[in-house]
Coordinates of N, CA, C and O in Angstrom, one line a residue:
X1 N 134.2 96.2 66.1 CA 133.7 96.3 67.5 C 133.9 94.9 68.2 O 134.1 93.8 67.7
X2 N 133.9 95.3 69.4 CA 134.6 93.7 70.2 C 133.0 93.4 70.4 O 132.0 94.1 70.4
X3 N 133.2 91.5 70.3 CA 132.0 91.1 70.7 C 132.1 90.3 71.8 O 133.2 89.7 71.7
X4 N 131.4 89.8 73.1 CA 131.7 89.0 73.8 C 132.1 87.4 72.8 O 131.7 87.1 71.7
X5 N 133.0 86.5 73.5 CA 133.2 85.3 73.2 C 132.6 84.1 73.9 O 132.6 83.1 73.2
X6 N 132.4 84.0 74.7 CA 131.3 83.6 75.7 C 130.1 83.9 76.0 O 129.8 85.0 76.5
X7 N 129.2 83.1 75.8 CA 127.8 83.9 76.8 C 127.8 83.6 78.2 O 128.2 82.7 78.9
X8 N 127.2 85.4 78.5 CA 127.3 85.2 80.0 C 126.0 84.9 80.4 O 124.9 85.2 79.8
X9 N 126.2 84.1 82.2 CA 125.0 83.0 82.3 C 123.9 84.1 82.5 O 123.9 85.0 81.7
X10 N 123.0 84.1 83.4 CA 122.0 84.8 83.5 C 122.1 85.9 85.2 O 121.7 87.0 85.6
X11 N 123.1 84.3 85.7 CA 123.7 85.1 87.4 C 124.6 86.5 86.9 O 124.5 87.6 87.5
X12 N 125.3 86.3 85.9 CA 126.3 87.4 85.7 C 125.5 88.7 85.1 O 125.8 89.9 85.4
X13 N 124.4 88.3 84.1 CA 124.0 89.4 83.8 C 122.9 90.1 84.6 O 122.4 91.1 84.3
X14 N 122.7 89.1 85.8 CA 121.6 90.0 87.1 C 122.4 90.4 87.9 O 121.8 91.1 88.8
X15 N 123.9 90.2 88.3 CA 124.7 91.1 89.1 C 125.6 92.4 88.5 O 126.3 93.1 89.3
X16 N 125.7 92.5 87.0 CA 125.8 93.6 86.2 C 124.8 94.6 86.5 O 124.9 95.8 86.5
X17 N 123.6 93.7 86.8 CA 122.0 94.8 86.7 C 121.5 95.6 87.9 O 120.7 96.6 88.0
X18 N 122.2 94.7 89.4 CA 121.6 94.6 90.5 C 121.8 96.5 90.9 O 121.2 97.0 91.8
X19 N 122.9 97.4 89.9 CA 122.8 98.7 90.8 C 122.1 99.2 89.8 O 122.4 100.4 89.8
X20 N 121.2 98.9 88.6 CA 120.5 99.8 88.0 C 119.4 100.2 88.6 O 119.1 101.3 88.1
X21 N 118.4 99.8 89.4 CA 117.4 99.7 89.9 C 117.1 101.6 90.5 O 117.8 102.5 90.9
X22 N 115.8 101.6 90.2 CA 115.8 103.2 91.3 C 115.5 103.5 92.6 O 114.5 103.1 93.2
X23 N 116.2 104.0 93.1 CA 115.8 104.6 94.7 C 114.3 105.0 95.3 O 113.9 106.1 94.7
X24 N 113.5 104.6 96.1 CA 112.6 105.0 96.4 C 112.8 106.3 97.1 O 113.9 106.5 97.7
X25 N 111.6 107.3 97.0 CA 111.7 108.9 97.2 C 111.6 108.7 98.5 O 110.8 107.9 99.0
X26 N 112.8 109.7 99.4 CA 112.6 110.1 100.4 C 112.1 110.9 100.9 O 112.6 112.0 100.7
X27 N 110.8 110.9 101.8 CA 110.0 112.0 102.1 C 110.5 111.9 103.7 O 110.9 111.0 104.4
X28 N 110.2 113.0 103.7 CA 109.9 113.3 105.5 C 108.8 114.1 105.9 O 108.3 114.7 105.0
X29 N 108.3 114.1 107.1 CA 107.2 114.8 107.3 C 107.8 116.1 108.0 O 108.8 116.3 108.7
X30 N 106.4 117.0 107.3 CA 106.5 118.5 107.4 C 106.3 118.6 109.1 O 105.5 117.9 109.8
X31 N 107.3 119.7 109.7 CA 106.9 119.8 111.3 C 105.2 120.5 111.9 O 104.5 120.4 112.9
X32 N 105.3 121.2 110.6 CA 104.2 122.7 110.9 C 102.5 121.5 110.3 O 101.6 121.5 111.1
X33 N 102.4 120.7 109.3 CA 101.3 119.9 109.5 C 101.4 119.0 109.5 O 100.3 118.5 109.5
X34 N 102.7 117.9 109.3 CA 102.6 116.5 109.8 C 102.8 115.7 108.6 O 103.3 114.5 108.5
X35 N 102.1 116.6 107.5 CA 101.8 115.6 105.8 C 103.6 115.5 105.3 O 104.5 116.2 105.8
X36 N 103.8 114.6 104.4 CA 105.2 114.2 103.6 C 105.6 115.4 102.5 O 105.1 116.1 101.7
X37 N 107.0 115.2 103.2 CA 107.4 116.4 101.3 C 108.7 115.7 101.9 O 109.2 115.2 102.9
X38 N 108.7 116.3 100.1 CA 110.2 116.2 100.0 C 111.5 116.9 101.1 O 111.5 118.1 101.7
X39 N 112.3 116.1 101.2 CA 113.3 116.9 101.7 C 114.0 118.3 101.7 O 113.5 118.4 100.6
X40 N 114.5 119.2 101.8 CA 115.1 120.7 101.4 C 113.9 121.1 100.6 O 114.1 121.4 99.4
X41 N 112.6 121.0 101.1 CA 111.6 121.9 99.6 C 110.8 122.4 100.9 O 111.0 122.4 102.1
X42 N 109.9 122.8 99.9 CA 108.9 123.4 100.7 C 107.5 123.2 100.6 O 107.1 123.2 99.5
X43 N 106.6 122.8 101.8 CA 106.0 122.0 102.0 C 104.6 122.2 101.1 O 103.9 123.2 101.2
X44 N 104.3 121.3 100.3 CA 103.2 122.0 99.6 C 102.0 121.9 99.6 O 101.3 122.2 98.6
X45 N 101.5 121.6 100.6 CA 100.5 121.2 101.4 C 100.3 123.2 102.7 O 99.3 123.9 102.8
X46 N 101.1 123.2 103.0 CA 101.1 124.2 104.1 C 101.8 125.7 103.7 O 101.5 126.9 104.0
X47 N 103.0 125.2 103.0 CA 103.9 126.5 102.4 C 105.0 127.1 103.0 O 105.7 128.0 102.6
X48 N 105.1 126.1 104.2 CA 106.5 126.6 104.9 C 107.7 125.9 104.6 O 107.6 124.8 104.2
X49 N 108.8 126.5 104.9 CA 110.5 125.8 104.7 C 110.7 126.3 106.0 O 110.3 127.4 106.3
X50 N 111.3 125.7 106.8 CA 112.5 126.0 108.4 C 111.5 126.8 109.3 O 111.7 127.9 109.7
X51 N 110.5 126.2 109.4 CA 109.3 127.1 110.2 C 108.6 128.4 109.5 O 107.6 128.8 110.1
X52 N 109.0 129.1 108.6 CA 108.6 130.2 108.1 C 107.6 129.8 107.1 O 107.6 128.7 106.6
X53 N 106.7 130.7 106.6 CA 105.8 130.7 105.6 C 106.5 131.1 104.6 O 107.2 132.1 104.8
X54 N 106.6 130.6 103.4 CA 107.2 131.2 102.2 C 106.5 131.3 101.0 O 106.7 132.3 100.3
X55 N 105.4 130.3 100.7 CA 104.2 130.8 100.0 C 103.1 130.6 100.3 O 102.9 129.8 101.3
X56 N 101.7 131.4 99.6 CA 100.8 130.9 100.1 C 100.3 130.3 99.5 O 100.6 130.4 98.3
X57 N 99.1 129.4 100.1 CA 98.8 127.6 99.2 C 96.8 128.3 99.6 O 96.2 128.8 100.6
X58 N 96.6 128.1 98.3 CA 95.2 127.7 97.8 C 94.7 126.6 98.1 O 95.1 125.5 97.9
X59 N 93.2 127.0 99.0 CA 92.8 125.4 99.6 C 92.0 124.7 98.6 O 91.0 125.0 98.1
X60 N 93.0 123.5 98.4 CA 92.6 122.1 97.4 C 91.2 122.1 97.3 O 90.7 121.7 96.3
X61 N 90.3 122.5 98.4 CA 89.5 121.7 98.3 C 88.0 122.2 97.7 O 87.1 121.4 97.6

């Protein structure tokens, strides 16, 4: 197995690292009540996709 022959400094191994990091979740707000969901889903708060009702939601409360 190859092994490095040099150590690399600490700048090299935090710009190796800098695209591992994760993306924060993109939400958008639902039109029909305003609350966040995900993008292309369906709102799960209300139940609608593209203005339509698609399921119905049991109130949380």
């Amino acid at each position: 197995m190859a092994n490095p022959v040099k150590r690399h400094s600490r700048t090299r191994r935090n710009m190796r690292r800098a695209h591992d990091f994760l993306s924060p979740v993109q939400a958008s707000a639902c039109p029909q009540c305003g609350k966040f969901k995900l993008p292309h889903h369906v709102c799960p708060y209300c139940g609608t996709y593209k203005g339509r009702a698609v399921i119905k939601v049991e109130d949380l409360g």
